[in-house]
Amino acid sequence: MAEPLVVLDGVNKYFGDLHVLKDINLTVAPGEVVVVIGPSGSGKSTLCRAINRLETIESGTITIDGEELPQEGKALARLRSDVGMVFQAFNLFAHKTILQNVTLGPMKVRGVKKAGAQQRAKELLERVGVAHQAAKYPAQLSGGQQQRVAIARSLAMDPKIMLFDEPTSALDPEMINEVLDVMVELAESGMTMIVVTHEMGFARKAAHRVVFMADGEIVETAEPEEFFTNPQSERAKDFLGKILTH
Amino acid sequence: MRELFEQFDVWAAFWMTIKLSLWSALWALVLGTLLAIMRVGPVRILNVVGSAYVNVVRNTPLTLVVLFSLTVLGTRLGIQIADQNSPTFLTDEAVRWAIFGLSVYHAAFVCEALRSGVNTVPVGQAEAARSIGLGFGQSLRHIVLPQAFRGAVAPLASVAIALIKNTTVATIIGVAQTSYFMAEAIEFRPDLIWELFALIALFFLAITLPIGVGLTSLSRKVAVKR
Ligand SMILES: Nc1ncnc2c1ncn2[C@@H]1O[C@H](COP(=O)(O)OP(=O)(O)OP(=O)(O)O)[C@@H](O)[C@H]1O
Ligand SMILES: [Mg+2]
């Protein structure tokens, strides 16, 4: 097996007295797509955010491409630029156009010239299917379009890995697939991805592994088909029972 | 009305009010922005210093701040901020200390107006900025502050209007601006008191009203759509 891209080793995280991540160990190989699933409050978002150090951790180590996450400052910013993050609420820069949203990072972080950044941004917007909206502002786009722009914005940094925190759960049902299609295409292109989602269709189609979390712990890890048809733990069975009946 | 203009240098007084307003507004904006950055930044000690500044200054009468500037900082401690060789040295000193006092005082209000602007920016904006690799300063400069300024235009307009009216306090250290002229005119031409008050009220209205209307429509125009 190739060198792992992400390694979480004995990670613990508390919010005050609340133990949110309990001794998490997780290794993600290059090109691997991992879906994280679990009940509300089980720590999925916190896990994602810790990998980007939007949350600090109390103990354990997180290593990305052989380099431990720096505490602060320039080194942290540089590492973050290699880790794409797609949020549930899109978080596009509200005062910038779609094109500027995508060119900002390459220009300010990577020092790419404007013309080059715009060229690349247009290609990426084309790839996610919103090229014709480039001159608009985020509020003028639908949720599905905004989320696809957010994916393009992350891709513009040429990240080594992309994190998705429930990217479709703020979307109207008819827009979910347009975002999932982009994510499936991304997975097929070999991008390393950690995706928090309850979309089983996506997990079945694109994921190599499903990680089931409950109460801050990784309870079970399995291949998607195996996990959905034959869960081992009681909690996974219980959880799947609940989401399948909906 | 004409007599007032003939007997007193009304235009010079008005011009001084405008000068005090512009310079103080500029410095208050600079200092207030720095204070706001200190208050919202991640460095604890700067948070404390920033909030101490705002709370002390906001709760001190402006008259005291302006008087303190000239008499303690200028005269007592001998800090000179005007050109000593200028023939108008003493007047210049008073004017500059007035600008200093007004700036220092209103910076606290600018800081709070900006902070209320910062509060209109959802945390997700800064998180998205950090996640593409922008540093703290960069995400402030490119993402948070531009949106905060837009959200702060309306509260900043109130600060600007208050500042313009507050320049009248400079009379206390002898700066010959509008209220100084007014005091003189009341003393020497009490017969013209109606004209005098009308003139001065009109003058202030003539500058504050357009600023109020202009900034309010600007704040609507630049408002960030979410
Ligand atoms: N900033 C915070 N301060 C305090 N507690 C927090 C904070 N963020 C999350 N929590 C708590 O930590 C626990 C894990 O939260 P987290 O958001 O990671 O769960 P999740 O699995 O993503 O849930 P969901 O499916 O609802 O998004 C929850 O109990 C939550 O209330
Ligand atoms: Mg969550």
XYZ file of C-alpha atoms and ligand atoms in Angstrom:
504
model
C 0.000 0.000 0.000
C 1.155 3.537 -0.776
C 2.034 5.987 1.981
C -1.223 7.027 3.682
C -2.377 10.561 2.973
C -4.223 11.206 6.216
C -3.487 9.558 9.534
C -5.429 10.236 12.716
C -3.763 8.620 15.673
C -5.449 8.528 19.068
C -7.320 11.788 18.527
C -9.342 13.134 21.449
C -11.443 16.261 21.454
C -13.503 17.839 24.221
C -15.995 20.698 24.224
C -15.775 21.579 27.892
C -16.755 18.372 29.670
C -18.225 16.818 26.556
C -15.937 14.170 25.063
C -16.714 14.594 21.359
C -13.966 12.549 19.698
C -12.863 9.466 21.597
C -9.522 8.016 20.673
C -10.090 8.208 16.924
C -7.765 6.200 14.674
C -8.272 6.547 10.949
C -5.989 6.130 7.958
C -6.890 7.276 4.473
C -4.880 6.188 1.443
C -4.314 8.375 -1.618
C -7.285 8.166 -3.955
C -9.478 6.624 -1.317
C -13.034 7.814 -0.759
C -14.261 7.426 2.819
C -17.857 8.091 3.787
C -18.499 8.981 7.424
C -21.967 8.211 8.664
C -23.634 8.276 12.065
C -26.362 9.789 14.197
C -26.636 13.511 14.889
C -24.150 14.696 17.486
C -21.833 11.722 17.016
C -18.896 14.000 16.126
C -18.777 13.729 12.328
C -18.498 17.465 11.719
C -15.966 17.827 14.485
C -13.852 15.082 12.913
C -13.904 16.846 9.551
C -13.129 20.220 11.079
C -10.286 18.796 13.161
C -8.566 17.520 10.012
C -8.538 21.102 8.755
C -7.761 22.385 12.241
C -10.873 24.515 12.323
C -11.148 22.738 15.675
C -8.163 22.081 17.918
C -7.690 18.670 19.503
C -6.681 17.837 23.058
C -4.535 14.807 22.348
C -3.379 12.538 19.566
C -1.901 13.500 16.212
C -3.254 14.287 12.770
C -0.830 13.845 9.902
C -1.444 14.946 6.331
C 0.860 13.649 3.613
C 3.512 12.841 6.188
C 3.373 16.201 7.896
C 1.821 16.742 11.309
C -0.791 19.529 11.460
C 0.989 22.704 12.584
C -0.423 24.682 15.511
C -0.771 28.122 13.983
C 0.467 30.645 11.495
C 1.938 30.325 8.015
C 2.640 26.611 8.160
C -0.967 25.909 9.119
C -2.309 28.166 6.343
C -0.083 26.378 3.827
C -1.275 22.969 4.964
C -4.887 24.075 4.862
C -4.452 25.218 1.303
C -3.784 21.553 0.459
C -6.959 20.390 2.181
C -10.186 21.382 0.465
C -13.289 21.814 2.588
C -16.891 21.906 1.448
C -19.389 23.082 4.040
C -23.023 22.270 4.567
C -23.857 25.987 4.291
C -21.662 26.506 1.149
C -19.995 29.590 2.675
C -19.225 31.256 -0.633
C -17.707 34.713 -0.163
C -20.876 36.783 -0.280
C -19.329 40.033 -1.540
C -17.391 38.441 -4.389
C -18.553 37.168 -7.756
C -18.553 33.469 -8.539
C -15.381 33.902 -10.588
C -13.664 35.880 -7.804
C -14.650 33.213 -5.299
C -12.682 30.685 -7.315
C -9.682 32.884 -8.209
C -9.079 34.392 -4.761
C -7.232 31.437 -3.228
C -4.913 30.737 -6.171
C -4.042 34.441 -6.455
C -3.563 35.281 -2.775
C -2.243 31.972 -1.455
C -0.422 30.486 -4.438
C 0.588 33.736 -6.116
C -0.933 32.765 -9.465
C -1.347 35.671 -11.932
C -4.886 36.933 -12.493
C -5.167 35.799 -16.119
C -4.005 32.289 -15.270
C -6.274 32.052 -12.248
C -9.288 33.165 -14.279
C -8.515 30.714 -17.048
C -8.341 27.859 -14.569
C -11.426 29.063 -12.681
C -13.455 29.067 -15.879
C -12.379 25.513 -16.634
C -13.378 24.417 -13.148
C -16.717 26.215 -13.291
C -17.264 24.505 -16.630
C -16.471 21.171 -15.016
C -19.064 21.669 -12.269
C -21.573 23.109 -14.736
C -21.923 26.732 -13.611
C -19.616 28.515 -16.073
C -22.423 30.747 -17.341
C -22.951 32.150 -13.814
C -19.372 33.386 -13.394
C -20.253 37.089 -13.168
C -23.056 36.676 -10.637
C -22.956 36.893 -6.855
C -23.577 33.855 -4.633
C -26.992 35.049 -3.453
C -28.185 35.017 -7.073
C -27.527 31.277 -7.417
C -29.534 28.287 -6.250
C -28.196 26.207 -3.380
C -27.111 23.419 -5.695
C -25.238 25.857 -7.906
C -23.595 27.504 -4.895
C -22.405 24.166 -3.587
C -20.916 23.272 -6.959
C -19.093 26.619 -6.982
C -17.814 25.823 -3.484
C -16.403 22.563 -4.849
C -14.758 24.452 -7.718
C -13.308 26.940 -5.236
C -11.674 24.104 -3.308
C -10.471 22.378 -6.468
C -8.776 25.582 -7.632
C -6.202 25.057 -4.874
C -5.288 21.629 -6.280
C -5.895 20.025 -2.894
C -4.414 16.691 -1.941
C -7.626 15.775 -0.202
C -11.167 17.122 -0.026
C -13.394 17.112 3.045
C -17.166 17.336 2.678
C -19.397 17.998 5.682
C -22.953 17.073 4.726
C -22.655 18.892 1.404
C -26.217 18.132 0.318
C -28.212 18.311 3.517
C -29.049 22.018 3.169
C -30.320 21.492 -0.381
C -33.785 21.075 -1.802
C -34.251 17.462 -2.912
C -34.203 18.269 -6.615
C -30.748 19.805 -6.303
C -29.063 17.017 -4.385
C -28.195 14.953 -7.409
C -26.509 17.739 -9.336
C -24.054 18.087 -6.445
C -23.644 14.335 -5.905
C -22.915 13.889 -9.625
C -20.026 16.328 -9.360
C -18.745 14.481 -6.284
C -18.984 11.089 -7.981
C -17.082 12.437 -10.966
C -14.469 13.809 -8.577
C -14.150 10.454 -6.828
C -13.746 8.677 -10.162
C -11.009 11.115 -11.144
C -8.982 9.791 -8.204
C -9.454 12.567 -5.656
C -8.951 11.521 -2.042
C -12.147 12.351 -0.192
C -13.634 12.203 3.288
C -17.364 12.724 2.992
C -19.834 13.094 5.836
C -23.165 12.222 4.286
C -26.263 10.134 4.703
C -26.650 9.717 0.951
C -26.375 5.956 0.624
C -26.540 6.185 -3.146
C -23.330 8.160 -3.148
C -21.682 5.825 -0.653
C -22.571 2.777 -2.742
C -21.471 4.354 -6.002
C -18.297 6.159 -4.997
C -17.031 5.151 -1.564
C -14.343 2.587 -0.875
C -15.113 2.499 2.806
C -17.850 3.529 5.208
C -16.913 4.664 8.695
C -19.764 4.529 11.172
C -19.501 6.876 14.161
C -21.603 6.998 17.305
C -21.015 8.984 20.502
C -17.614 10.208 19.363
C -16.274 6.765 18.529
C -15.639 4.907 15.315
C -17.860 1.903 15.902
C -17.538 0.103 12.613
C -15.643 0.325 9.332
C -16.623 -1.668 6.265
C -17.053 -1.634 2.518
C -20.271 0.182 1.584
C -22.232 -2.827 0.329
C -21.157 -4.878 3.315
C -22.029 -2.101 5.748
C -25.488 -1.401 4.386
C -26.562 -4.997 3.913
C -24.806 -6.647 6.826
C -23.886 -4.214 9.626
C -22.052 -5.866 12.512
C -22.693 -3.638 15.520
C -26.009 -3.153 17.259
C -25.757 0.612 16.943
C -25.185 0.466 13.215
C -28.141 -1.874 12.790
C -30.282 0.417 14.891
C -29.133 3.528 12.982
C -29.637 1.963 9.559
C -33.046 0.752 10.642
C -33.998 4.335 11.413
C -32.724 5.979 8.253
C -34.002 3.235 5.985
C -37.556 3.532 7.224
C -37.614 7.242 6.225
C -27.921 88.143 8.280
C -25.560 90.142 6.068
C -24.346 92.072 9.119
C -23.132 88.880 10.739
C -21.008 88.088 7.715
C -19.672 91.652 7.639
C -18.736 91.820 11.270
C -17.429 88.269 11.796
C -15.373 85.943 9.661
C -18.182 83.432 9.414
C -16.710 81.553 6.478
C -13.434 80.985 8.305
C -15.357 79.579 11.270
C -17.377 77.266 9.039
C -14.255 76.183 7.208
C -12.540 75.365 10.504
C -15.510 73.200 11.521
C -15.236 71.342 8.232
C -11.485 70.933 8.625
C -11.824 69.611 12.165
C -14.535 67.210 10.996
C -12.590 65.835 8.048
C -9.288 65.308 9.822
C -10.895 63.874 12.935
C -13.075 61.560 10.857
C -10.019 60.309 8.984
C -7.944 59.632 12.101
C -10.896 58.209 13.996
C -11.481 55.786 11.125
C -7.836 54.678 11.113
C -7.562 54.318 14.876
C -11.053 52.819 15.172
C -10.236 50.170 12.561
C -7.081 49.221 14.450
C -9.059 48.991 17.683
C -11.719 46.855 16.008
C -9.033 44.473 14.704
C -7.573 44.277 18.210
C -10.990 43.493 19.651
C -11.965 40.772 17.202
C -8.498 39.239 16.780
C -7.262 36.039 18.390
C -4.702 37.702 20.698
C -6.110 37.875 24.205
C -4.005 40.771 25.445
C -5.033 42.909 22.461
C -8.700 42.067 23.110
C -8.283 43.357 26.641
C -6.429 46.521 25.631
C -8.977 47.256 22.900
C -11.997 46.810 25.104
C -10.398 48.796 27.952
C -9.772 51.661 25.537
C -13.327 51.656 24.251
C -14.884 51.476 27.690
C -12.739 54.211 29.198
C -13.071 56.612 26.282
C -16.776 56.052 25.700
C -17.530 56.850 29.317
C -15.457 60.036 29.452
C -17.019 63.385 28.488
C -15.619 64.681 25.199
C -14.924 68.072 26.782
C -12.596 66.373 29.210
C -10.757 64.506 26.450
C -10.232 67.654 24.368
C -9.207 69.759 27.347
C -6.846 67.043 28.555
C -5.248 66.817 25.117
C -4.191 70.445 24.945
C -3.587 71.284 28.597
C -1.997 68.080 29.868
C -0.437 66.459 26.808
C 0.356 69.732 25.017
C 1.061 72.337 27.665
C 2.011 70.322 30.734
C 3.951 67.501 29.133
C 5.191 69.791 26.370
C 4.382 67.493 23.487
C 4.351 69.614 20.339
C 2.441 68.462 17.310
C 2.529 71.646 15.214
C 5.447 73.420 13.533
C 7.161 75.511 16.199
C 8.564 78.038 13.735
C 5.220 78.809 12.205
C 3.861 82.274 13.060
C 0.526 80.628 13.846
C 2.120 78.052 16.147
C -0.229 78.499 19.097
C -3.384 78.363 17.001
C -2.053 75.357 15.109
C -1.311 73.585 18.368
C -4.866 74.129 19.591
C -6.338 72.967 16.280
C -4.201 69.845 16.193
C -4.888 68.919 19.796
C -8.575 69.404 19.100
C -8.288 67.022 16.136
C -6.330 64.648 18.354
C -8.963 64.696 21.099
C -11.851 64.338 18.675
C -10.127 61.445 16.867
C -9.215 59.572 20.017
C -12.750 59.975 21.331
C -14.646 59.004 18.198
C -12.307 56.112 17.414
C -14.035 54.237 20.226
C -17.383 54.697 18.500
C -15.945 53.802 15.104
C -14.569 50.631 16.680
C -17.989 49.670 18.005
C -19.693 50.489 14.699
C -17.189 48.280 12.876
C -17.635 45.543 15.416
C -21.356 45.578 14.821
C -20.451 45.316 11.133
C -18.209 42.331 11.866
C -21.128 40.704 13.640
C -23.108 40.830 10.393
C -20.480 38.520 8.832
C -21.281 34.843 9.512
C -18.412 32.795 11.021
C -18.600 30.484 8.008
C -17.091 33.255 5.859
C -13.893 33.344 7.910
C -13.798 29.545 8.133
C -14.082 29.236 4.371
C -11.320 31.821 4.007
C -9.041 29.924 6.375
C -9.829 26.614 4.723
C -8.479 27.774 1.355
C -5.257 28.730 3.102
C -5.657 32.460 3.731
C -3.853 33.601 6.877
C -5.502 35.618 9.636
C -4.520 38.961 8.110
C -5.508 37.930 4.599
C -8.907 36.657 5.595
C -9.522 39.894 7.499
C -8.427 42.004 4.550
C -10.136 40.140 1.740
C -13.173 38.582 3.360
C -14.191 39.812 6.789
C -13.417 43.546 6.757
C -14.889 44.332 3.317
C -18.154 42.752 4.427
C -17.916 44.315 7.888
C -17.450 47.811 6.399
C -20.542 47.333 4.267
C -22.537 46.259 7.291
C -21.074 49.153 9.269
C -21.963 51.998 6.895
C -25.212 52.830 8.672
C -23.752 52.897 12.229
C -20.679 54.743 10.889
C -23.010 57.406 9.482
C -24.342 58.065 12.982
C -20.788 58.366 14.273
C -19.891 60.810 11.483
C -22.889 63.020 12.232
C -22.168 62.986 15.958
C -18.545 63.855 15.256
C -19.451 66.860 13.114
C -21.717 68.240 15.809
C -19.171 67.435 18.504
C -16.498 69.605 16.857
C -18.236 72.492 18.646
C -16.514 71.316 21.815
C -13.246 72.713 20.422
C -14.379 76.142 21.689
C -13.169 75.030 25.115
C -9.555 75.179 23.924
C -10.104 78.305 21.850
C -10.319 76.874 18.354
C -12.107 79.437 16.208
C -14.796 77.291 14.662
C -18.556 77.672 14.374
C -19.491 77.568 18.052
C -16.627 79.931 18.902
C -18.009 82.425 16.393
C -21.447 81.859 17.869
C -20.284 82.706 21.391
C -18.662 85.897 20.125
C -21.694 86.913 18.155
C -24.001 86.356 21.096
C -21.813 88.604 23.180
C -21.325 91.428 20.688
C -24.532 91.339 18.624
C -27.299 90.057 20.898
C -29.717 91.938 18.637
C -29.023 89.410 15.876
C -29.653 86.362 17.993
C -32.489 84.934 15.857
C -30.508 85.236 12.657
C -27.484 83.787 14.371
C -29.149 80.637 15.594
C -30.934 80.107 12.319
C -27.677 80.474 10.402
C -25.803 78.009 12.539
C -28.553 75.433 12.626
C -28.771 75.706 8.840
C -25.025 75.277 8.479
C -24.989 72.054 10.475
C -28.084 70.756 8.742
C -26.506 71.529 5.392
C -23.626 69.185 6.097
C -25.159 66.511 8.286
C -28.356 65.982 6.326
C -26.690 65.042 3.014
C -24.273 62.804 4.881
C -27.143 61.034 6.610
C -29.176 60.608 3.438
C -26.132 59.736 1.314
C -24.726 57.146 3.683
C -28.092 55.537 4.278
C -28.613 55.015 0.568
C -25.006 53.853 0.239
C -25.521 51.325 3.003
C -28.476 49.924 1.094
C -26.521 49.813 -2.124
C -23.439 48.048 -0.763
C -25.348 45.721 1.571
C -24.107 42.160 1.176
C -26.887 39.909 -0.078
C -26.924 36.575 1.673
N -18.628 24.694 19.216
C -19.157 23.768 20.032
N -19.236 23.977 21.355
C -19.755 23.042 22.179
N -20.224 21.871 21.781
C -20.185 21.590 20.481
C -19.661 22.526 19.521
N -19.768 21.977 18.292
C -20.327 20.782 18.469
N -20.592 20.541 19.765
C -21.155 19.289 20.326
O -20.298 18.237 19.973
C -21.025 17.071 19.616
C -20.621 16.609 18.245
O -21.011 17.606 17.297
P -20.840 17.424 15.754
O -21.338 18.689 15.134
O -19.466 17.015 15.443
O -21.837 16.249 15.433
P -22.318 15.687 14.036
O -22.071 14.234 14.060
O -21.725 16.479 12.936
O -23.886 15.947 14.102
P -24.902 16.366 12.947
O -25.271 15.133 12.196
O -26.072 16.932 13.709
O -24.231 17.406 12.098
C -22.489 17.443 19.738
O -22.960 16.978 20.982
C -22.492 18.951 19.699
O -23.562 19.452 20.456
Mg -22.488 17.832 11.495
